[in-house]
Amino acid sequence: MSGAAFLSTLRSIDGLYESVVTDPENWGEQAFADWANDTLVEAAELPRDAMREVRRALRSAQKLQVFWSSSASAVTDHDDWRSKVDIALGPKAWRPTLDLARHGLEHSPSEEIFEEVRERFSVVNSERWMEGVDFEEWARNG
């Protein structure tokens, strides 16, 4: 199993979240099914626990779509899609991506996945992870 599969899946989830919060009207049951089919086929080599995180992210995306398609939640002053995810679901939306990145670090450690965990950890937990430690040091001591 390659780290590229984890990274590609993380990018796919980020793209899903971005699209759902910026164009919620383009997302319906069939669009979600198509995304899931495409992503799960591409991520087929991931372990079962990682696939569970992809499904959790999909459920979060569906909640984001409901939130942002409601006229009551139309917030126009937030152009950054990440802020829109935070407004709707907060750290709960990012938890599956952090857990997926952690699985990637466990199964296919790389500097890029290490940085994904570091970034996503701070978003989910509002604190830093491995501050002052780089990938090389982490790998030596891990």
mmCIF file of N, CA and C in Angstrom:
data_model
loop_
_atom_site.group_PDB
_atom_site.id
_atom_site.type_symbol
_atom_site.label_atom_id
_atom_site.label_comp_id
_atom_site.label_asym_id
_atom_site.label_seq_id
_atom_site.Cartn_x
_atom_site.Cartn_y
_atom_site.Cartn_z
ATOM 1 N N MET A 1 0.847 -1.165 0.000
ATOM 2 C CA MET A 1 0.000 0.000 0.000
ATOM 3 C C MET A 1 0.895 1.231 0.000
ATOM 4 N N SER A 2 0.525 2.196 -0.788
ATOM 5 C CA SER A 2 1.389 3.361 -0.941
ATOM 6 C C SER A 2 0.832 4.589 -0.224
ATOM 7 N N GLY A 3 1.741 5.428 0.159
ATOM 8 C CA GLY A 3 1.331 6.696 0.750
ATOM 9 C C GLY A 3 0.566 7.558 -0.232
ATOM 10 N N ALA A 4 0.831 7.348 -1.517
ATOM 11 C CA ALA A 4 0.132 8.120 -2.545
ATOM 12 C C ALA A 4 -1.369 7.880 -2.490
ATOM 13 N N ALA A 5 -1.780 6.663 -2.164
ATOM 14 C CA ALA A 5 -3.218 6.366 -2.072
ATOM 15 C C ALA A 5 -3.853 7.153 -0.927
ATOM 16 N N PHE A 6 -3.159 7.248 0.193
ATOM 17 C CA PHE A 6 -3.681 8.033 1.319
ATOM 18 C C PHE A 6 -3.767 9.513 0.942
ATOM 19 N N LEU A 7 -2.700 10.022 0.342
ATOM 20 C CA LEU A 7 -2.671 11.437 -0.028
ATOM 21 C C LEU A 7 -3.733 11.757 -1.076
ATOM 22 N N SER A 8 -3.882 10.896 -2.055
ATOM 23 C CA SER A 8 -4.893 11.101 -3.086
ATOM 24 C C SER A 8 -6.292 11.105 -2.482
ATOM 25 N N THR A 9 -6.537 10.222 -1.548
ATOM 26 C CA THR A 9 -7.850 10.162 -0.905
ATOM 27 C C THR A 9 -8.091 11.395 -0.049
ATOM 28 N N LEU A 10 -7.079 11.858 0.651
ATOM 29 C CA LEU A 10 -7.226 13.096 1.423
ATOM 30 C C LEU A 10 -7.553 14.276 0.505
ATOM 31 N N ARG A 11 -6.861 14.356 -0.632
ATOM 32 C CA ARG A 11 -7.128 15.433 -1.599
ATOM 33 C C ARG A 11 -8.551 15.325 -2.151
ATOM 34 N N SER A 12 -8.993 14.107 -2.369
ATOM 35 C CA SER A 12 -10.344 13.894 -2.877
ATOM 36 C C SER A 12 -11.393 14.358 -1.864
ATOM 37 N N ILE A 13 -11.169 14.064 -0.594
ATOM 38 C CA ILE A 13 -12.098 14.504 0.449
ATOM 39 C C ILE A 13 -12.083 16.021 0.556
ATOM 40 N N ASP A 14 -10.905 16.621 0.525
ATOM 41 C CA ASP A 14 -10.832 18.088 0.566
ATOM 42 C C ASP A 14 -11.594 18.690 -0.616
ATOM 43 N N GLY A 15 -11.422 18.100 -1.792
ATOM 44 C CA GLY A 15 -12.136 18.579 -2.975
ATOM 45 C C GLY A 15 -13.643 18.425 -2.832
ATOM 46 N N LEU A 16 -14.059 17.317 -2.239
ATOM 47 C CA LEU A 16 -15.489 17.109 -1.986
ATOM 48 C C LEU A 16 -16.025 18.177 -1.055
ATOM 49 N N TYR A 17 -15.363 18.390 0.067
ATOM 50 C CA TYR A 17 -15.805 19.408 1.022
ATOM 51 C C TYR A 17 -15.879 20.779 0.358
ATOM 52 N N GLU A 18 -14.843 21.121 -0.383
ATOM 53 C CA GLU A 18 -14.819 22.434 -1.043
ATOM 54 C C GLU A 18 -15.997 22.578 -2.002
ATOM 55 N N SER A 19 -16.224 21.587 -2.816
ATOM 56 C CA SER A 19 -17.308 21.654 -3.785
ATOM 57 C C SER A 19 -18.674 21.710 -3.106
ATOM 58 N N VAL A 20 -18.847 20.926 -2.058
ATOM 59 C CA VAL A 20 -20.142 20.872 -1.367
ATOM 60 C C VAL A 20 -20.481 22.211 -0.710
ATOM 61 N N VAL A 21 -19.496 22.863 -0.096
ATOM 62 C CA VAL A 21 -19.816 24.119 0.591
ATOM 63 C C VAL A 21 -19.885 25.304 -0.359
ATOM 64 N N THR A 22 -19.237 25.215 -1.518
ATOM 65 C CA THR A 22 -19.286 26.338 -2.455
ATOM 66 C C THR A 22 -20.415 26.199 -3.464
ATOM 67 N N ASP A 23 -20.788 24.967 -3.804
ATOM 68 C CA ASP A 23 -21.872 24.717 -4.764
ATOM 69 C C ASP A 23 -22.800 23.619 -4.254
ATOM 70 N N PRO A 24 -23.466 23.841 -3.119
ATOM 71 C CA PRO A 24 -24.289 22.764 -2.545
ATOM 72 C C PRO A 24 -25.419 22.311 -3.459
ATOM 73 N N GLU A 25 -25.884 23.194 -4.331
ATOM 74 C CA GLU A 25 -26.989 22.835 -5.227
ATOM 75 C C GLU A 25 -26.579 21.792 -6.266
ATOM 76 N N ASN A 26 -25.277 21.618 -6.480
ATOM 77 C CA ASN A 26 -24.790 20.619 -7.433
ATOM 78 C C ASN A 26 -24.654 19.231 -6.813
ATOM 79 N N TRP A 27 -24.958 19.125 -5.543
ATOM 80 C CA TRP A 27 -24.764 17.863 -4.845
ATOM 81 C C TRP A 27 -26.091 17.286 -4.402
ATOM 82 N N GLY A 28 -26.389 16.146 -4.929
ATOM 83 C CA GLY A 28 -27.572 15.392 -4.545
ATOM 84 C C GLY A 28 -27.167 13.954 -4.312
ATOM 85 N N GLU A 29 -28.146 13.111 -4.135
ATOM 86 C CA GLU A 29 -27.887 11.710 -3.833
ATOM 87 C C GLU A 29 -27.003 11.044 -4.889
ATOM 88 N N GLN A 30 -27.285 11.303 -6.165
ATOM 89 C CA GLN A 30 -26.509 10.673 -7.231
ATOM 90 C C GLN A 30 -25.076 11.197 -7.279
ATOM 91 N N ALA A 31 -24.898 12.499 -7.071
ATOM 92 C CA ALA A 31 -23.544 13.068 -7.082
ATOM 93 C C ALA A 31 -22.698 12.475 -5.955
ATOM 94 N N PHE A 32 -23.298 12.321 -4.777
ATOM 95 C CA PHE A 32 -22.567 11.704 -3.667
ATOM 96 C C PHE A 32 -22.247 10.242 -3.974
ATOM 97 N N ALA A 33 -23.194 9.534 -4.556
ATOM 98 C CA ALA A 33 -22.967 8.127 -4.916
ATOM 99 C C ALA A 33 -21.838 8.009 -5.933
ATOM 100 N N ASP A 34 -21.826 8.904 -6.913
ATOM 101 C CA ASP A 34 -20.762 8.882 -7.920
ATOM 102 C C ASP A 34 -19.407 9.166 -7.290
ATOM 103 N N TRP A 35 -19.354 10.169 -6.412
ATOM 104 C CA TRP A 35 -18.100 10.491 -5.736
ATOM 105 C C TRP A 35 -17.628 9.292 -4.919
ATOM 106 N N ALA A 36 -18.535 8.704 -4.160
ATOM 107 C CA ALA A 36 -18.167 7.563 -3.325
ATOM 108 C C ALA A 36 -17.646 6.415 -4.177
ATOM 109 N N ASN A 37 -18.332 6.122 -5.258
ATOM 110 C CA ASN A 37 -17.897 5.035 -6.125
ATOM 111 C C ASN A 37 -16.494 5.300 -6.678
ATOM 112 N N ASP A 38 -16.284 6.481 -7.212
ATOM 113 C CA ASP A 38 -14.976 6.823 -7.781
ATOM 114 C C ASP A 38 -13.879 6.784 -6.718
ATOM 115 N N THR A 39 -14.149 7.366 -5.571
ATOM 116 C CA THR A 39 -13.140 7.466 -4.519
ATOM 117 C C THR A 39 -12.846 6.109 -3.899
ATOM 118 N N LEU A 40 -13.881 5.336 -3.657
ATOM 119 C CA LEU A 40 -13.659 4.035 -3.041
ATOM 120 C C LEU A 40 -12.939 3.079 -3.988
ATOM 121 N N VAL A 41 -13.163 3.218 -5.274
ATOM 122 C CA VAL A 41 -12.424 2.405 -6.249
ATOM 123 C C VAL A 41 -10.949 2.800 -6.228
ATOM 124 N N GLU A 42 -10.682 4.102 -6.232
ATOM 125 C CA GLU A 42 -9.296 4.582 -6.203
ATOM 126 C C GLU A 42 -8.598 4.217 -4.896
ATOM 127 N N ALA A 43 -9.369 4.177 -3.803
ATOM 128 C CA ALA A 43 -8.798 3.928 -2.477
ATOM 129 C C ALA A 43 -8.875 2.457 -2.081
ATOM 130 N N ALA A 44 -9.143 1.593 -3.017
ATOM 131 C CA ALA A 44 -9.372 0.169 -2.720
ATOM 132 C C ALA A 44 -8.216 -0.489 -1.987
ATOM 133 N N GLU A 45 -7.017 0.016 -2.169
ATOM 134 C CA GLU A 45 -5.871 -0.611 -1.513
ATOM 135 C C GLU A 45 -5.710 -0.182 -0.052
ATOM 136 N N LEU A 46 -6.510 0.786 0.387
ATOM 137 C CA LEU A 46 -6.408 1.241 1.772
ATOM 138 C C LEU A 46 -6.965 0.185 2.721
ATOM 139 N N PRO A 47 -6.443 0.140 3.947
ATOM 140 C CA PRO A 47 -6.974 -0.807 4.923
ATOM 141 C C PRO A 47 -8.420 -0.455 5.313
ATOM 142 N N ARG A 48 -9.092 -1.425 5.868
ATOM 143 C CA ARG A 48 -10.500 -1.260 6.236
ATOM 144 C C ARG A 48 -10.739 -0.057 7.156
ATOM 145 N N ASP A 49 -9.867 0.130 8.143
ATOM 146 C CA ASP A 49 -10.054 1.249 9.062
ATOM 147 C C ASP A 49 -9.922 2.602 8.353
ATOM 148 N N ALA A 50 -9.109 2.674 7.347
ATOM 149 C CA ALA A 50 -8.979 3.906 6.559
ATOM 150 C C ALA A 50 -10.220 4.123 5.698
ATOM 151 N N MET A 51 -10.751 3.044 5.145
ATOM 152 C CA MET A 51 -11.972 3.155 4.332
ATOM 153 C C MET A 51 -13.137 3.655 5.177
ATOM 154 N N ARG A 52 -13.172 3.261 6.432
ATOM 155 C CA ARG A 52 -14.217 3.741 7.344
ATOM 156 C C ARG A 52 -14.159 5.268 7.470
ATOM 157 N N GLU A 53 -12.957 5.817 7.482
ATOM 158 C CA GLU A 53 -12.812 7.273 7.588
ATOM 159 C C GLU A 53 -13.313 7.966 6.319
ATOM 160 N N VAL A 54 -13.123 7.333 5.181
ATOM 161 C CA VAL A 54 -13.648 7.896 3.927
ATOM 162 C C VAL A 54 -15.170 7.961 4.001
ATOM 163 N N ARG A 55 -15.789 6.912 4.504
ATOM 164 C CA ARG A 55 -17.257 6.909 4.636
ATOM 165 C C ARG A 55 -17.721 7.949 5.644
ATOM 166 N N ARG A 56 -16.977 8.120 6.726
ATOM 167 C CA ARG A 56 -17.323 9.163 7.709
ATOM 168 C C ARG A 56 -17.227 10.551 7.069
ATOM 169 N N ALA A 57 -16.211 10.763 6.260
ATOM 170 C CA ALA A 57 -16.063 12.050 5.574
ATOM 171 C C ALA A 57 -17.217 12.277 4.607
ATOM 172 N N LEU A 58 -17.651 11.233 3.939
ATOM 173 C CA LEU A 58 -18.794 11.348 3.032
ATOM 174 C C LEU A 58 -20.043 11.768 3.799
ATOM 175 N N ARG A 59 -20.280 11.173 4.941
ATOM 176 C CA ARG A 59 -21.442 11.574 5.761
ATOM 177 C C ARG A 59 -21.326 13.036 6.202
ATOM 178 N N SER A 60 -20.129 13.462 6.542
ATOM 179 C CA SER A 60 -19.920 14.873 6.892
ATOM 180 C C SER A 60 -20.232 15.775 5.706
ATOM 181 N N ALA A 61 -19.790 15.364 4.525
ATOM 182 C CA ALA A 61 -20.059 16.158 3.315
ATOM 183 C C ALA A 61 -21.560 16.271 3.062
ATOM 184 N N GLN A 62 -22.286 15.200 3.306
ATOM 185 C CA GLN A 62 -23.737 15.247 3.127
ATOM 186 C C GLN A 62 -24.378 16.225 4.104
ATOM 187 N N LYS A 63 -23.879 16.264 5.326
ATOM 188 C CA LYS A 63 -24.372 17.230 6.318
ATOM 189 C C LYS A 63 -24.013 18.657 5.899
ATOM 190 N N LEU A 64 -22.816 18.826 5.360
ATOM 191 C CA LEU A 64 -22.408 20.152 4.873
ATOM 192 C C LEU A 64 -23.338 20.617 3.754
ATOM 193 N N GLN A 65 -23.680 19.707 2.868
ATOM 194 C CA GLN A 65 -24.562 20.051 1.746
ATOM 195 C C GLN A 65 -25.923 20.506 2.256
ATOM 196 N N VAL A 66 -26.476 19.792 3.220
ATOM 197 C CA VAL A 66 -27.779 20.173 3.789
ATOM 198 C C VAL A 66 -27.676 21.548 4.434
ATOM 199 N N PHE A 67 -26.626 21.761 5.198
ATOM 200 C CA PHE A 67 -26.445 23.042 5.883
ATOM 201 C C PHE A 67 -26.350 24.195 4.892
ATOM 202 N N TRP A 68 -25.482 24.054 3.879
ATOM 203 C CA TRP A 68 -25.232 25.162 2.965
ATOM 204 C C TRP A 68 -26.287 25.311 1.880
ATOM 205 N N SER A 69 -27.137 24.335 1.706
ATOM 206 C CA SER A 69 -28.221 24.508 0.731
ATOM 207 C C SER A 69 -29.420 25.197 1.360
ATOM 208 N N SER A 70 -29.421 25.309 2.675
ATOM 209 C CA SER A 70 -30.489 25.998 3.383
ATOM 210 C C SER A 70 -30.285 27.504 3.277
ATOM 211 N N SER A 71 -31.323 28.213 2.889
ATOM 212 C CA SER A 71 -31.205 29.671 2.771
ATOM 213 C C SER A 71 -30.928 30.308 4.121
ATOM 214 N N ALA A 72 -31.325 29.649 5.203
ATOM 215 C CA ALA A 72 -31.080 30.200 6.538
ATOM 216 C C ALA A 72 -29.597 30.195 6.885
ATOM 217 N N SER A 73 -28.819 29.350 6.225
ATOM 218 C CA SER A 73 -27.399 29.303 6.541
ATOM 219 C C SER A 73 -26.528 30.025 5.536
ATOM 220 N N ALA A 74 -27.134 30.778 4.675
ATOM 221 C CA ALA A 74 -26.346 31.478 3.659
ATOM 222 C C ALA A 74 -25.515 32.570 4.316
ATOM 223 N N VAL A 75 -24.233 32.288 4.446
ATOM 224 C CA VAL A 75 -23.284 33.253 4.993
ATOM 225 C C VAL A 75 -22.411 33.681 3.833
ATOM 226 N N THR A 76 -22.519 34.911 3.447
ATOM 227 C CA THR A 76 -21.839 35.352 2.235
ATOM 228 C C THR A 76 -20.454 35.955 2.479
ATOM 229 N N ASP A 77 -20.119 36.233 3.716
ATOM 230 C CA ASP A 77 -18.845 36.910 3.956
ATOM 231 C C ASP A 77 -17.686 35.934 4.180
ATOM 232 N N HIS A 78 -17.886 34.662 3.942
ATOM 233 C CA HIS A 78 -16.814 33.682 4.106
ATOM 234 C C HIS A 78 -16.497 33.058 2.760
ATOM 235 N N ASP A 79 -15.456 33.585 2.117
ATOM 236 C CA ASP A 79 -15.079 33.070 0.804
ATOM 237 C C ASP A 79 -14.204 31.826 0.890
ATOM 238 N N ASP A 80 -13.586 31.615 2.025
ATOM 239 C CA ASP A 80 -12.718 30.464 2.193
ATOM 240 C C ASP A 80 -13.561 29.230 2.492
ATOM 241 N N TRP A 81 -13.437 28.213 1.677
ATOM 242 C CA TRP A 81 -14.260 27.021 1.853
ATOM 243 C C TRP A 81 -14.002 26.335 3.185
ATOM 244 N N ARG A 82 -12.800 26.404 3.684
ATOM 245 C CA ARG A 82 -12.502 25.777 4.978
ATOM 246 C C ARG A 82 -13.284 26.443 6.105
ATOM 247 N N SER A 83 -13.436 27.749 6.014
ATOM 248 C CA SER A 83 -14.238 28.464 7.012
ATOM 249 C C SER A 83 -15.691 28.027 6.957
ATOM 250 N N LYS A 84 -16.173 27.757 5.764
ATOM 251 C CA LYS A 84 -17.551 27.295 5.623
ATOM 252 C C LYS A 84 -17.733 25.902 6.235
ATOM 253 N N VAL A 85 -16.729 25.063 6.101
ATOM 254 C CA VAL A 85 -16.785 23.751 6.748
ATOM 255 C C VAL A 85 -16.824 23.940 8.257
ATOM 256 N N ASP A 86 -15.969 24.832 8.769
ATOM 257 C CA ASP A 86 -15.918 25.099 10.207
ATOM 258 C C ASP A 86 -17.232 25.671 10.732
ATOM 259 N N ILE A 87 -17.830 26.577 9.983
ATOM 260 C CA ILE A 87 -19.095 27.175 10.407
ATOM 261 C C ILE A 87 -20.172 26.106 10.538
ATOM 262 N N ALA A 88 -20.233 25.211 9.581
ATOM 263 C CA ALA A 88 -21.291 24.210 9.557
ATOM 264 C C ALA A 88 -21.077 23.087 10.567
ATOM 265 N N LEU A 89 -19.869 22.527 10.620
ATOM 266 C CA LEU A 89 -19.651 21.337 11.445
ATOM 267 C C LEU A 89 -18.488 21.446 12.421
ATOM 268 N N GLY A 90 -17.635 22.441 12.237
ATOM 269 C CA GLY A 90 -16.492 22.583 13.125
ATOM 270 C C GLY A 90 -15.500 21.437 12.986
ATOM 271 N N PRO A 91 -14.730 21.181 14.034
ATOM 272 C CA PRO A 91 -13.689 20.159 13.978
ATOM 273 C C PRO A 91 -14.211 18.756 13.659
ATOM 274 N N LYS A 92 -15.464 18.500 13.954
ATOM 275 C CA LYS A 92 -16.042 17.174 13.685
ATOM 276 C C LYS A 92 -15.910 16.788 12.208
ATOM 277 N N ALA A 93 -16.009 17.769 11.326
ATOM 278 C CA ALA A 93 -15.878 17.484 9.888
ATOM 279 C C ALA A 93 -14.457 17.070 9.528
ATOM 280 N N TRP A 94 -13.487 17.599 10.243
ATOM 281 C CA TRP A 94 -12.087 17.340 9.919
ATOM 282 C C TRP A 94 -11.556 16.070 10.577
ATOM 283 N N ARG A 95 -12.245 15.551 11.592
ATOM 284 C CA ARG A 95 -11.774 14.363 12.312
ATOM 285 C C ARG A 95 -11.516 13.171 11.376
ATOM 286 N N PRO A 96 -12.432 12.843 10.438
ATOM 287 C CA PRO A 96 -12.136 11.700 9.556
ATOM 288 C C PRO A 96 -10.872 11.896 8.715
ATOM 289 N N THR A 97 -10.596 13.132 8.319
ATOM 290 C CA THR A 97 -9.396 13.356 7.509
ATOM 291 C C THR A 97 -8.135 13.234 8.366
ATOM 292 N N LEU A 98 -8.211 13.675 9.619
ATOM 293 C CA LEU A 98 -7.076 13.488 10.531
ATOM 294 C C LEU A 98 -6.841 12.004 10.760
ATOM 295 N N ASP A 99 -7.906 11.273 11.028
ATOM 296 C CA ASP A 99 -7.748 9.846 11.286
ATOM 297 C C ASP A 99 -7.235 9.110 10.047
ATOM 298 N N LEU A 100 -7.690 9.519 8.873
ATOM 299 C CA LEU A 100 -7.181 8.928 7.638
ATOM 300 C C LEU A 100 -5.692 9.224 7.472
ATOM 301 N N ALA A 101 -5.296 10.460 7.746
ATOM 302 C CA ALA A 101 -3.875 10.814 7.652
ATOM 303 C C ALA A 101 -3.051 10.020 8.667
ATOM 304 N N ARG A 102 -3.595 9.809 9.858
ATOM 305 C CA ARG A 102 -2.885 9.006 10.863
ATOM 306 C C ARG A 102 -2.704 7.569 10.386
ATOM 307 N N HIS A 103 -3.743 7.010 9.762
ATOM 308 C CA HIS A 103 -3.612 5.662 9.208
ATOM 309 C C HIS A 103 -2.520 5.650 8.139
ATOM 310 N N GLY A 104 -2.474 6.703 7.338
ATOM 311 C CA GLY A 104 -1.433 6.797 6.318
ATOM 312 C C GLY A 104 -0.047 6.836 6.928
ATOM 313 N N LEU A 105 0.092 7.590 8.007
ATOM 314 C CA LEU A 105 1.388 7.688 8.671
ATOM 315 C C LEU A 105 1.784 6.345 9.280
ATOM 316 N N GLU A 106 0.817 5.608 9.763
ATOM 317 C CA GLU A 106 1.088 4.296 10.353
ATOM 318 C C GLU A 106 1.467 3.267 9.283
ATOM 319 N N HIS A 107 0.741 3.274 8.165
ATOM 320 C CA HIS A 107 0.933 2.247 7.141
ATOM 321 C C HIS A 107 1.985 2.609 6.083
ATOM 322 N N SER A 108 2.123 3.893 5.776
ATOM 323 C CA SER A 108 3.043 4.330 4.718
ATOM 324 C C SER A 108 3.685 5.653 5.118
ATOM 325 N N PRO A 109 4.534 5.643 6.146
ATOM 326 C CA PRO A 109 5.089 6.902 6.642
ATOM 327 C C PRO A 109 5.877 7.655 5.570
ATOM 328 N N SER A 110 5.609 8.947 5.512
ATOM 329 C CA SER A 110 6.360 9.832 4.617
ATOM 330 C C SER A 110 6.298 11.234 5.207
ATOM 331 N N GLU A 111 7.183 12.062 4.726
ATOM 332 C CA GLU A 111 7.205 13.441 5.220
ATOM 333 C C GLU A 111 5.906 14.164 4.880
ATOM 334 N N GLU A 112 5.380 13.908 3.691
ATOM 335 C CA GLU A 112 4.153 14.585 3.275
ATOM 336 C C GLU A 112 2.959 14.169 4.139
ATOM 337 N N ILE A 113 2.853 12.897 4.456
ATOM 338 C CA ILE A 113 1.759 12.444 5.320
ATOM 339 C C ILE A 113 1.962 12.961 6.738
ATOM 340 N N PHE A 114 3.202 12.994 7.204
ATOM 341 C CA PHE A 114 3.517 13.555 8.514
ATOM 342 C C PHE A 114 3.001 14.992 8.605
ATOM 343 N N GLU A 115 3.241 15.782 7.565
ATOM 344 C CA GLU A 115 2.780 17.174 7.555
ATOM 345 C C GLU A 115 1.251 17.264 7.501
ATOM 346 N N GLU A 116 0.614 16.324 6.809
ATOM 347 C CA GLU A 116 -0.854 16.278 6.785
ATOM 348 C C GLU A 116 -1.400 16.044 8.198
ATOM 349 N N VAL A 117 -0.796 15.111 8.915
ATOM 350 C CA VAL A 117 -1.234 14.851 10.291
ATOM 351 C C VAL A 117 -1.022 16.088 11.144
ATOM 352 N N ARG A 118 0.128 16.702 11.009
ATOM 353 C CA ARG A 118 0.435 17.888 11.817
ATOM 354 C C ARG A 118 -0.595 18.997 11.580
ATOM 355 N N GLU A 119 -0.893 19.277 10.319
ATOM 356 C CA GLU A 119 -1.838 20.340 9.975
ATOM 357 C C GLU A 119 -3.255 20.003 10.447
ATOM 358 N N ARG A 120 -3.685 18.797 10.169
ATOM 359 C CA ARG A 120 -5.064 18.408 10.503
ATOM 360 C C ARG A 120 -5.249 18.248 12.002
ATOM 361 N N PHE A 121 -4.214 17.830 12.714
ATOM 362 C CA PHE A 121 -4.296 17.709 14.158
ATOM 363 C C PHE A 121 -4.595 19.061 14.794
ATOM 364 N N SER A 122 -3.910 20.087 14.328
ATOM 365 C CA SER A 122 -4.123 21.410 14.925
ATOM 366 C C SER A 122 -5.520 21.951 14.626
ATOM 367 N N VAL A 123 -6.076 21.614 13.476
ATOM 368 C CA VAL A 123 -7.434 22.049 13.135
ATOM 369 C C VAL A 123 -8.454 21.346 14.028
ATOM 370 N N VAL A 124 -8.280 20.055 14.231
ATOM 371 C CA VAL A 124 -9.242 19.264 15.015
ATOM 372 C C VAL A 124 -9.122 19.538 16.510
ATOM 373 N N ASN A 125 -7.902 19.656 17.003
ATOM 374 C CA ASN A 125 -7.676 19.721 18.451
ATOM 375 C C ASN A 125 -7.288 21.100 18.977
ATOM 376 N N SER A 126 -7.131 22.053 18.101
ATOM 377 C CA SER A 126 -6.729 23.415 18.500
ATOM 378 C C SER A 126 -5.436 23.423 19.309
ATOM 379 N N GLU A 127 -4.560 22.516 18.996
ATOM 380 C CA GLU A 127 -3.226 22.511 19.586
ATOM 381 C C GLU A 127 -2.270 21.879 18.603
ATOM 382 N N ARG A 128 -1.012 22.116 18.817
ATOM 383 C CA ARG A 128 0.000 21.624 17.881
ATOM 384 C C ARG A 128 0.369 20.176 18.208
ATOM 385 N N TRP A 129 0.785 19.470 17.152
ATOM 386 C CA TRP A 129 1.244 18.088 17.288
ATOM 387 C C TRP A 129 2.688 18.032 16.837
ATOM 388 N N MET A 130 3.520 17.437 17.658
ATOM 389 C CA MET A 130 4.936 17.258 17.333
ATOM 390 C C MET A 130 5.625 18.583 17.015
ATOM 391 N N GLU A 131 5.281 19.603 17.766
ATOM 392 C CA GLU A 131 5.900 20.913 17.541
ATOM 393 C C GLU A 131 7.406 20.810 17.755
ATOM 394 N N GLY A 132 8.145 21.316 16.794
ATOM 395 C CA GLY A 132 9.593 21.299 16.867
ATOM 396 C C GLY A 132 10.229 19.981 16.446
ATOM 397 N N VAL A 133 9.399 19.012 16.032
ATOM 398 C CA VAL A 133 9.911 17.713 15.601
ATOM 399 C C VAL A 133 9.649 17.591 14.106
ATOM 400 N N ASP A 134 10.692 17.240 13.359
ATOM 401 C CA ASP A 134 10.484 17.033 11.929
ATOM 402 C C ASP A 134 10.302 15.544 11.645
ATOM 403 N N PHE A 135 9.984 15.234 10.407
ATOM 404 C CA PHE A 135 9.703 13.851 10.033
ATOM 405 C C PHE A 135 10.887 12.941 10.320
ATOM 406 N N GLU A 136 12.086 13.390 9.990
ATOM 407 C CA GLU A 136 13.280 12.563 10.184
ATOM 408 C C GLU A 136 13.432 12.179 11.660
ATOM 409 N N GLU A 137 13.274 13.147 12.537
ATOM 410 C CA GLU A 137 13.390 12.872 13.968
ATOM 411 C C GLU A 137 12.275 11.951 14.433
ATOM 412 N N TRP A 138 11.056 12.204 13.971
ATOM 413 C CA TRP A 138 9.926 11.358 14.330
ATOM 414 C C TRP A 138 10.176 9.919 13.877
ATOM 415 N N ALA A 139 10.674 9.733 12.657
ATOM 416 C CA ALA A 139 10.921 8.402 12.118
ATOM 417 C C ALA A 139 12.015 7.670 12.897
ATOM 418 N N ARG A 140 13.021 8.400 13.319
ATOM 419 C CA ARG A 140 14.101 7.791 14.093
ATOM 420 C C ARG A 140 13.598 7.305 15.461
ATOM 421 N N ASN A 141 12.717 8.091 16.070
ATOM 422 C CA ASN A 141 12.263 7.788 17.420
ATOM 423 C C ASN A 141 10.958 7.006 17.467
ATOM 424 N N GLY A 142 10.296 6.864 16.311
ATOM 425 C CA GLY A 142 8.989 6.205 16.277
ATOM 426 C C GLY A 142 9.114 4.761 16.283
#
